[in-house]
Coordinates of C-alpha atoms in Angstrom, one line a residue:
Chain A
X205 CA -127.0 -261.8 62.3
X206 CA -129.7 -263.3 64.0
X207 CA -129.7 -266.1 67.0
X208 CA -130.4 -269.8 66.0
X209 CA -132.9 -271.6 68.2
X210 CA -133.5 -275.0 69.1
X211 CA -136.6 -276.4 69.6
X212 CA -137.1 -279.7 71.6
X213 CA -140.1 -281.4 70.1
X214 CA -141.9 -283.7 72.1
X215 CA -145.5 -285.8 71.9
X216 CA -146.8 -284.2 75.4
X217 CA -148.9 -285.9 77.9
X218 CA -151.5 -285.7 80.4
X219 CA -149.2 -286.1 83.4
X220 CA -147.1 -282.9 84.0
X221 CA -144.2 -285.0 85.4
X222 CA -143.8 -286.6 81.2
X223 CA -142.1 -283.4 80.6
X224 CA -139.5 -283.4 83.2
X225 CA -136.5 -285.1 81.1
X226 CA -137.3 -282.3 78.2
X227 CA -136.8 -279.7 80.9
X228 CA -134.0 -281.3 82.1
X229 CA -132.4 -281.5 78.3
X230 CA -133.5 -277.9 77.7
X231 CA -131.4 -276.8 81.0
X232 CA -128.4 -279.1 79.6
X233 CA -128.6 -277.3 76.3
X234 CA -129.1 -273.8 77.6
X235 CA -126.0 -274.0 79.8
X236 CA -124.1 -274.9 76.6
X237 CA -125.4 -272.8 74.3
X238 CA -125.2 -269.3 76.1
X239 CA -127.7 -266.8 74.8
X240 CA -128.7 -268.9 71.7
X241 CA -132.5 -269.8 72.9
X242 CA -133.7 -273.5 73.1
X243 CA -137.4 -274.1 73.8
X244 CA -139.7 -276.7 74.2
X245 CA -142.8 -277.6 72.0
X246 CA -145.4 -280.0 71.9
X247 CA -147.6 -282.0 69.4
X248 CA -150.5 -282.4 71.8
X249 CA -151.6 -282.3 75.7
X250 CA -148.9 -280.2 76.6
X251 CA -148.0 -276.2 75.6
X252 CA -146.6 -274.3 73.7
X253 CA -147.2 -276.3 70.3
X254 CA -144.3 -275.9 67.8
X255 CA -146.2 -272.8 65.9
X256 CA -146.5 -271.0 69.1
X257 CA -142.8 -271.9 70.0
X258 CA -141.4 -270.7 66.6
X259 CA -142.9 -267.5 66.8
X260 CA -141.7 -266.9 70.1
X261 CA -138.2 -267.7 69.3
X262 CA -138.6 -265.1 66.2
X263 CA -139.7 -263.0 68.4
X264 CA -136.5 -263.1 70.5
X265 CA -134.2 -262.6 67.4
X266 CA -133.9 -266.0 65.8
X267 CA -133.4 -266.2 62.1
X268 CA -133.0 -269.8 62.2
X269 CA -134.7 -272.7 63.9
X270 CA -133.7 -276.2 64.5
X271 CA -136.5 -278.8 65.3
X272 CA -135.4 -281.8 67.2
X273 CA -137.9 -284.6 67.6
X274 CA -137.1 -286.3 70.6
X275 CA -138.8 -289.4 70.1
X276 CA -137.1 -292.8 69.6
X277 CA -139.0 -294.5 66.3
X278 CA -140.3 -292.4 63.6
X279 CA -144.1 -293.2 63.0
X280 CA -146.8 -291.0 61.9
X281 CA -146.4 -288.1 64.5
X282 CA -142.7 -287.6 63.2
X283 CA -143.2 -288.9 59.5
X284 CA -146.8 -287.3 58.7
X285 CA -148.1 -284.5 61.5
X286 CA -144.7 -282.9 62.2
X287 CA -143.7 -281.9 58.6
X288 CA -147.3 -280.6 58.2
X289 CA -146.8 -278.6 61.6
X290 CA -143.5 -277.2 60.0
X291 CA -144.9 -276.3 56.9
X292 CA -147.3 -274.0 58.4
X293 CA -144.6 -272.7 60.7
X294 CA -142.4 -271.8 57.8
X295 CA -145.5 -270.0 56.1
X296 CA -146.1 -268.2 59.0
X297 CA -142.4 -266.9 59.5
X298 CA -140.9 -266.2 56.2
X299 CA -137.8 -264.4 57.8
X300 CA -136.5 -267.6 60.1
X301 CA -134.8 -270.6 58.3
X302 CA -136.5 -273.7 59.7
X303 CA -134.6 -277.1 59.9
X304 CA -135.9 -280.4 61.2
X305 CA -133.8 -282.9 62.1
X306 CA -133.9 -286.7 62.1
X307 CA -135.3 -288.2 65.8
X308 CA -132.9 -288.4 68.4
X309 CA -133.7 -292.3 68.6
X310 CA -131.7 -292.7 65.3
X311 CA -128.2 -291.4 66.3
X312 CA -126.4 -294.1 67.3
X313 CA -124.8 -292.1 70.0
X314 CA -128.1 -292.1 71.6
X315 CA -128.4 -295.6 71.3
X316 CA -125.2 -296.8 72.7
X317 CA -126.1 -294.5 75.9
X318 CA -129.4 -296.1 76.1
X319 CA -127.8 -299.6 75.7
X320 CA -125.5 -298.4 78.3
X321 CA -128.0 -297.7 80.7
X322 CA -129.9 -301.1 80.0
X323 CA -126.5 -303.0 81.0
X324 CA -126.3 -301.1 84.4
X325 CA -129.9 -302.0 85.2
X326 CA -129.2 -305.5 84.7
X327 CA -126.2 -304.9 87.0
X328 CA -127.6 -303.9 89.5
X329 CA -130.7 -306.1 89.5
X330 CA -128.9 -309.3 89.4
Chain B
X147 CA -128.8 -320.6 87.5
X148 CA -130.8 -319.5 84.8
X149 CA -130.5 -316.4 82.2
X150 CA -131.5 -313.0 83.1
X151 CA -133.2 -311.5 80.0
X152 CA -133.9 -307.7 79.1
X153 CA -137.3 -306.5 77.8
X154 CA -137.0 -303.1 76.0
X155 CA -140.5 -301.9 76.3
X156 CA -141.7 -299.4 73.8
X157 CA -145.4 -297.9 73.3
X158 CA -145.5 -299.5 69.7
X159 CA -146.8 -297.7 66.8
X160 CA -148.6 -298.4 63.4
X161 CA -145.9 -297.8 61.3
X162 CA -143.6 -300.8 61.0
X163 CA -140.7 -298.3 61.1
X164 CA -141.2 -296.7 63.9
X165 CA -140.1 -299.8 65.8
X166 CA -136.4 -299.6 63.8
X167 CA -134.1 -297.9 66.8
X168 CA -135.7 -300.7 69.0
X169 CA -134.5 -303.2 66.9
X170 CA -131.4 -301.9 66.8
X171 CA -130.7 -301.3 70.0
X172 CA -132.4 -305.1 70.7
X173 CA -129.5 -306.0 68.4
X174 CA -126.7 -303.9 70.1
X175 CA -127.5 -305.5 73.4
X176 CA -127.4 -309.2 72.2
X177 CA -124.0 -308.5 70.8
X178 CA -122.9 -307.4 74.1
X179 CA -124.6 -309.6 76.3
X180 CA -123.7 -313.3 74.6
X181 CA -126.1 -315.3 75.6
X182 CA -128.5 -313.6 77.5
X183 CA -131.8 -312.8 75.8
X184 CA -132.6 -309.6 74.9
X185 CA -136.5 -309.1 73.8
X186 CA -138.8 -306.0 72.6
X187 CA -142.3 -305.8 74.1
X188 CA -145.0 -303.3 73.1
X189 CA -148.1 -301.3 74.8
X190 CA -150.3 -301.5 71.8
X191 CA -150.3 -301.6 68.1
X192 CA -147.0 -303.9 67.9
X193 CA -146.6 -307.4 69.3
X194 CA -145.5 -308.8 71.3
X195 CA -147.0 -307.7 74.4
X196 CA -145.0 -307.6 77.7
X197 CA -146.9 -311.1 78.8
X198 CA -145.8 -312.9 75.5
X199 CA -142.5 -311.4 75.9
X200 CA -142.0 -312.4 79.5
X201 CA -143.3 -316.1 78.6
X202 CA -141.0 -316.6 75.8
X203 CA -138.2 -315.5 78.0
X204 CA -139.3 -317.6 80.9
X205 CA -139.6 -320.5 77.9
X206 CA -136.2 -319.7 77.2
X207 CA -134.2 -320.4 80.5
X208 CA -134.8 -317.1 82.2
X209 CA -135.5 -316.7 85.8
X210 CA -134.9 -313.2 86.1
X211 CA -136.3 -310.3 83.4
X212 CA -135.6 -306.7 83.5
X213 CA -137.6 -304.7 81.5
X214 CA -136.6 -301.3 80.4
X215 CA -139.1 -298.7 79.3
X216 CA -137.7 -297.0 76.4
X217 CA -139.9 -294.0 76.9
X218 CA -138.1 -290.1 77.3
X219 CA -141.0 -289.1 79.9
X220 CA -142.8 -290.9 82.7
X221 CA -146.5 -290.4 82.4
X222 CA -149.8 -292.3 82.4
X223 CA -147.8 -295.3 80.3
X224 CA -145.1 -295.9 82.7
X225 CA -146.4 -295.1 85.8
X226 CA -149.8 -296.4 85.8
X227 CA -150.3 -299.0 82.7
X228 CA -147.0 -300.7 82.8
X229 CA -147.1 -301.4 86.6
X230 CA -150.5 -303.0 85.8
X231 CA -149.1 -305.4 83.1
X232 CA -145.7 -305.8 85.2
X233 CA -148.3 -307.4 88.1
X234 CA -150.1 -309.7 85.6
X235 CA -146.6 -310.8 84.5
X236 CA -145.1 -311.9 88.1
X237 CA -148.9 -313.5 88.5
X238 CA -148.3 -315.7 85.5
X239 CA -144.8 -316.3 86.1
X240 CA -144.3 -316.8 89.3
X241 CA -140.5 -318.4 89.0
X242 CA -139.5 -315.2 87.0
X243 CA -138.1 -312.7 89.5
X244 CA -139.1 -309.1 87.5
X245 CA -137.5 -306.0 87.8
X246 CA -138.6 -302.7 86.2
X247 CA -136.1 -300.0 85.8
X248 CA -136.8 -296.0 85.6
X249 CA -137.8 -294.6 82.2
X250 CA -134.5 -294.3 79.8
X251 CA -135.1 -290.5 79.9
X252 CA -134.4 -289.9 83.4
X253 CA -131.0 -291.3 82.8
X254 CA -128.5 -288.7 82.8
X255 CA -125.9 -290.4 80.2
X256 CA -129.0 -290.7 77.9
X257 CA -129.7 -286.8 78.1
X258 CA -125.9 -286.3 77.1
X259 CA -126.2 -288.1 74.4
X260 CA -129.3 -286.6 73.1
X261 CA -127.9 -283.2 74.0
X262 CA -124.7 -283.7 72.1
X263 CA -126.8 -285.1 69.2
X264 CA -129.1 -281.5 69.3
X265 CA -125.9 -279.4 69.1
X266 CA -124.6 -281.4 66.1
X267 CA -127.7 -280.4 64.3
X268 CA -127.6 -277.1 64.6
X269 CA -123.7 -277.4 63.7
X270 CA -124.9 -279.0 60.4
X271 CA -127.8 -276.7 60.1
X272 CA -125.9 -273.6 60.2

Protein backbone atom coordinates (compact mmCIF):
# COMPACT_ATOMS: atom_id res chain seq x y z
CA UNK A 1 0.00 0.00 0.00
CA UNK A 2 1.32 3.41 -0.94
CA UNK A 3 1.66 6.47 1.18
CA UNK A 4 -1.02 9.13 1.67
CA UNK A 5 0.39 12.62 1.28
CA UNK A 6 -1.00 15.93 2.47
CA UNK A 7 -0.47 19.09 0.44
CA UNK A 8 -1.04 22.40 2.22
CA UNK A 9 -2.20 24.68 -0.57
CA UNK A 10 -1.79 28.42 -0.07
CA UNK A 11 -2.11 31.52 -2.21
CA UNK A 12 1.52 32.56 -2.23
CA UNK A 13 3.00 36.06 -1.89
CA UNK A 14 6.04 38.08 -2.89
CA UNK A 15 7.41 38.30 0.67
CA UNK A 16 9.10 34.99 1.58
CA UNK A 17 8.17 35.56 5.25
CA UNK A 18 4.54 35.10 4.20
CA UNK A 19 5.11 31.35 4.00
CA UNK A 20 6.39 30.97 7.58
CA UNK A 21 3.09 29.79 9.15
CA UNK A 22 2.70 27.29 6.32
CA UNK A 23 6.17 25.93 7.00
CA UNK A 24 5.43 25.67 10.73
CA UNK A 25 2.17 23.91 9.95
CA UNK A 26 3.96 21.44 7.67
CA UNK A 27 6.61 20.75 10.33
CA UNK A 28 3.93 20.14 12.92
CA UNK A 29 2.10 17.72 10.63
CA UNK A 30 5.29 15.87 9.70
CA UNK A 31 5.97 15.25 13.38
CA UNK A 32 2.45 13.88 13.79
CA UNK A 33 2.43 11.73 10.62
CA UNK A 34 5.69 9.80 10.81
CA UNK A 35 6.75 8.74 7.31
CA UNK A 36 3.59 10.02 5.56
CA UNK A 37 4.64 13.00 3.41
CA UNK A 38 3.49 16.58 3.94
CA UNK A 39 4.24 19.19 1.27
CA UNK A 40 3.43 22.81 0.50
CA UNK A 41 2.11 24.14 -2.81
CA UNK A 42 1.10 27.60 -3.95
CA UNK A 43 -1.32 29.09 -6.44
CA UNK A 44 1.05 31.85 -7.50
CA UNK A 45 4.18 33.87 -6.63
CA UNK A 46 5.79 30.98 -4.71
CA UNK A 47 6.92 27.51 -5.65
CA UNK A 48 6.26 24.67 -5.98
CA UNK A 49 2.92 24.89 -7.69
CA UNK A 50 0.37 22.14 -7.12
CA UNK A 51 1.27 20.00 -10.18
CA UNK A 52 4.92 19.96 -9.11
CA UNK A 53 4.00 19.08 -5.53
CA UNK A 54 1.70 16.23 -6.61
CA UNK A 55 4.36 14.86 -8.98
CA UNK A 56 6.90 14.98 -6.18
CA UNK A 57 4.63 13.09 -3.77
CA UNK A 58 3.80 10.53 -6.47
CA UNK A 59 7.54 10.01 -6.98
CA UNK A 60 7.86 9.57 -3.22
CA UNK A 61 5.44 6.62 -3.30
CA UNK A 62 2.08 8.28 -2.64
CA UNK A 63 -0.96 6.67 -4.22
CA UNK A 64 -3.28 9.09 -2.41
CA UNK A 65 -2.95 12.83 -1.86
CA UNK A 66 -5.23 15.12 0.13
CA UNK A 67 -5.02 18.79 -0.81
CA UNK A 68 -6.01 21.13 2.03
CA UNK A 69 -6.67 24.75 0.96
CA UNK A 70 -5.13 26.88 3.71
CA UNK A 71 -7.47 29.78 3.05
CA UNK A 72 -10.06 31.36 5.32
CA UNK A 73 -12.61 32.28 2.68
CA UNK A 74 -13.64 30.28 -0.35
CA UNK A 75 -13.74 32.69 -3.28
CA UNK A 76 -12.58 32.34 -6.86
CA UNK A 77 -9.18 30.87 -5.96
CA UNK A 78 -10.66 27.93 -4.06
CA UNK A 79 -13.92 27.51 -5.97
CA UNK A 80 -12.67 28.00 -9.53
CA UNK A 81 -8.85 28.05 -9.85
CA UNK A 82 -8.09 25.13 -7.53
CA UNK A 83 -10.52 22.59 -9.08
CA UNK A 84 -9.02 23.33 -12.51
CA UNK A 85 -5.49 22.71 -11.28
CA UNK A 86 -6.56 19.55 -9.44
CA UNK A 87 -8.16 18.19 -12.60
CA UNK A 88 -4.86 18.67 -14.43
CA UNK A 89 -3.04 16.92 -11.57
CA UNK A 90 -5.43 13.95 -11.82
CA UNK A 91 -4.84 13.68 -15.57
CA UNK A 92 -1.08 13.84 -15.09
CA UNK A 93 -1.08 11.29 -12.23
CA UNK A 94 -3.67 8.60 -13.01
CA UNK A 95 -2.25 6.31 -10.33
CA UNK A 96 -2.82 8.82 -7.54
CA UNK A 97 -6.21 9.38 -5.90
CA UNK A 98 -6.42 13.12 -5.26
CA UNK A 99 -8.92 14.37 -2.70
CA UNK A 100 -9.52 18.07 -2.10
CA UNK A 101 -10.73 19.26 1.29
CA UNK A 102 -12.87 22.28 2.12
CA UNK A 103 -10.86 25.37 3.04
CA UNK A 104 -9.63 25.37 6.64
CA UNK A 105 -11.60 28.54 7.43
CA UNK A 106 -14.82 26.55 7.09
CA UNK A 107 -13.88 24.36 10.07
CA UNK A 108 -15.57 25.23 13.35
CA UNK A 109 -12.58 24.19 15.47
CA UNK A 110 -10.34 26.49 13.44
CA UNK A 111 -12.77 29.39 13.86
CA UNK A 112 -12.96 28.66 17.59
CA UNK A 113 -9.17 28.88 17.83
CA UNK A 114 -9.18 32.17 15.88
CA UNK A 115 -11.90 33.55 18.16
CA UNK A 116 -9.83 32.59 21.20
CA UNK A 117 -6.84 34.38 19.71
CA UNK A 118 -8.95 37.52 19.13
CA UNK A 119 -10.15 37.54 22.73
CA UNK A 120 -6.59 37.19 24.02
CA UNK A 121 -5.58 40.19 21.91
CA UNK A 122 -8.24 42.35 23.52
CA UNK A 123 -7.15 41.17 26.95
CA UNK A 124 -3.54 42.18 26.38
CA UNK A 125 -4.46 45.41 24.58
CA UNK A 126 -6.79 46.78 27.28
CA UNK B 1 -15.17 54.14 30.26
CA UNK B 2 -15.79 53.49 26.57
CA UNK B 3 -16.16 50.23 24.77
CA UNK B 4 -13.32 48.18 23.28
CA UNK B 5 -14.12 47.05 19.75
CA UNK B 6 -12.60 44.25 17.72
CA UNK B 7 -12.21 44.57 13.96
CA UNK B 8 -11.61 41.38 12.01
CA UNK B 9 -9.55 42.56 9.06
CA UNK B 10 -9.56 40.40 5.92
CA UNK B 11 -8.34 40.73 2.36
CA UNK B 12 -11.72 40.76 0.62
CA UNK B 13 -12.73 38.99 -2.60
CA UNK B 14 -15.17 39.29 -5.49
CA UNK B 15 -17.27 36.30 -4.41
CA UNK B 16 -19.54 37.31 -1.52
CA UNK B 17 -19.39 33.73 -0.17
CA UNK B 18 -15.72 34.36 0.57
CA UNK B 19 -16.72 36.39 3.62
CA UNK B 20 -18.82 33.64 5.24
CA UNK B 21 -16.16 32.39 7.69
CA UNK B 22 -15.48 35.99 8.71
CA UNK B 23 -19.17 36.51 9.42
CA UNK B 24 -19.33 33.29 11.45
CA UNK B 25 -16.26 34.37 13.37
CA UNK B 26 -17.82 37.78 14.12
CA UNK B 27 -21.06 36.15 15.29
CA UNK B 28 -19.13 33.82 17.56
CA UNK B 29 -17.18 36.72 19.07
CA UNK B 30 -20.31 38.84 19.53
CA UNK B 31 -21.88 36.04 21.55
CA UNK B 32 -18.77 35.86 23.70
CA UNK B 33 -18.33 39.63 24.16
CA UNK B 34 -21.78 40.85 25.19
CA UNK B 35 -22.14 44.55 24.35
CA UNK B 36 -18.54 44.98 23.18
CA UNK B 37 -18.64 45.59 19.40
CA UNK B 38 -17.16 43.27 16.79
CA UNK B 39 -16.93 44.45 13.18
CA UNK B 40 -15.49 43.28 9.88
CA UNK B 41 -13.28 45.34 7.56
CA UNK B 42 -11.57 44.54 4.27
CA UNK B 43 -8.48 45.67 2.42
CA UNK B 44 -10.15 45.59 -0.99
CA UNK B 45 -13.08 44.31 -3.06
CA UNK B 46 -15.47 44.25 -0.07
CA UNK B 47 -16.81 46.87 2.28
CA UNK B 48 -16.49 48.41 4.74
CA UNK B 49 -12.84 49.33 4.56
CA UNK B 50 -10.89 49.81 7.77
CA UNK B 51 -11.36 53.62 8.09
CA UNK B 52 -15.14 53.20 7.77
CA UNK B 53 -15.19 50.39 10.33
CA UNK B 54 -13.10 52.36 12.84
CA UNK B 55 -15.30 55.44 12.38
CA UNK B 56 -18.38 53.29 12.94
CA UNK B 57 -17.00 51.79 16.16
CA UNK B 58 -15.94 55.25 17.39
CA UNK B 59 -19.49 56.44 16.77
CA UNK B 60 -20.72 53.43 18.73
CA UNK B 61 -18.77 54.57 21.82
CA UNK B 62 -15.45 52.74 21.42
CA UNK B 63 -12.37 54.46 22.81
CA UNK B 64 -10.23 51.42 22.03
CA UNK B 65 -10.15 49.22 18.95
CA UNK B 66 -8.10 46.10 18.34
CA UNK B 67 -7.57 45.19 14.70
CA UNK B 68 -6.94 41.47 14.14
CA UNK B 69 -5.58 40.59 10.68
CA UNK B 70 -7.39 37.40 9.70
CA UNK B 71 -4.59 36.26 7.41
CA UNK B 72 -2.41 33.17 7.62
CA UNK B 73 0.77 34.69 6.24
CA UNK B 74 2.19 38.13 6.87
CA UNK B 75 3.27 39.52 3.52
CA UNK B 76 2.92 42.96 1.97
CA UNK B 77 -0.76 43.33 2.87
CA UNK B 78 -0.17 42.89 6.60
CA UNK B 79 3.36 44.30 6.86
CA UNK B 80 3.03 47.34 4.58
CA UNK B 81 -0.57 48.11 3.53
CA UNK B 82 -2.23 47.59 6.91
CA UNK B 83 0.11 49.82 8.98
CA UNK B 84 -0.44 52.65 6.49
CA UNK B 85 -4.22 52.37 6.78
CA UNK B 86 -4.04 52.11 10.57
CA UNK B 87 -1.95 55.27 10.73
CA UNK B 88 -4.68 57.09 8.77
CA UNK B 89 -7.31 55.70 11.12
CA UNK B 90 -5.36 56.99 14.13
CA UNK B 91 -5.10 60.47 12.59
CA UNK B 92 -8.83 60.49 11.82
CA UNK B 93 -9.82 59.22 15.30
CA UNK B 94 -7.51 60.82 17.87
CA UNK B 95 -9.83 59.77 20.71
CA UNK B 96 -9.54 56.07 19.89
CA UNK B 97 -6.57 53.93 20.89
CA UNK B 98 -5.99 51.56 17.97
CA UNK B 99 -3.99 48.40 18.59
CA UNK B 100 -3.03 46.04 15.78
CA UNK B 101 -2.48 42.35 16.51
CA UNK B 102 -0.19 39.91 14.74
CA UNK B 103 -1.92 37.90 11.99
CA UNK B 104 -3.92 34.95 13.31
CA UNK B 105 -1.78 32.47 11.34
CA UNK B 106 1.14 33.28 13.66
CA UNK B 107 -0.74 31.88 16.67
CA UNK B 108 0.28 28.38 17.73
CA UNK B 109 -3.24 27.42 18.88
CA UNK B 110 -4.62 28.40 15.49
CA UNK B 111 -1.97 26.33 13.71
CA UNK B 112 -2.73 23.41 16.03
CA UNK B 113 -6.41 23.62 15.08
CA UNK B 114 -5.51 23.75 11.38
CA UNK B 115 -3.21 20.73 11.81
CA UNK B 116 -6.06 18.84 13.50
CA UNK B 117 -8.34 19.69 10.61
CA UNK B 118 -5.75 18.41 8.10
CA UNK B 119 -5.40 15.10 9.96
CA UNK B 120 -9.19 14.63 10.02
CA UNK B 121 -9.27 15.18 6.25
CA UNK B 122 -6.76 12.39 5.69
CA UNK B 123 -8.73 10.12 7.99
CA UNK B 124 -11.96 10.59 6.06
CA UNK B 125 -10.23 10.45 2.67
CA UNK B 126 -8.43 7.15 3.23
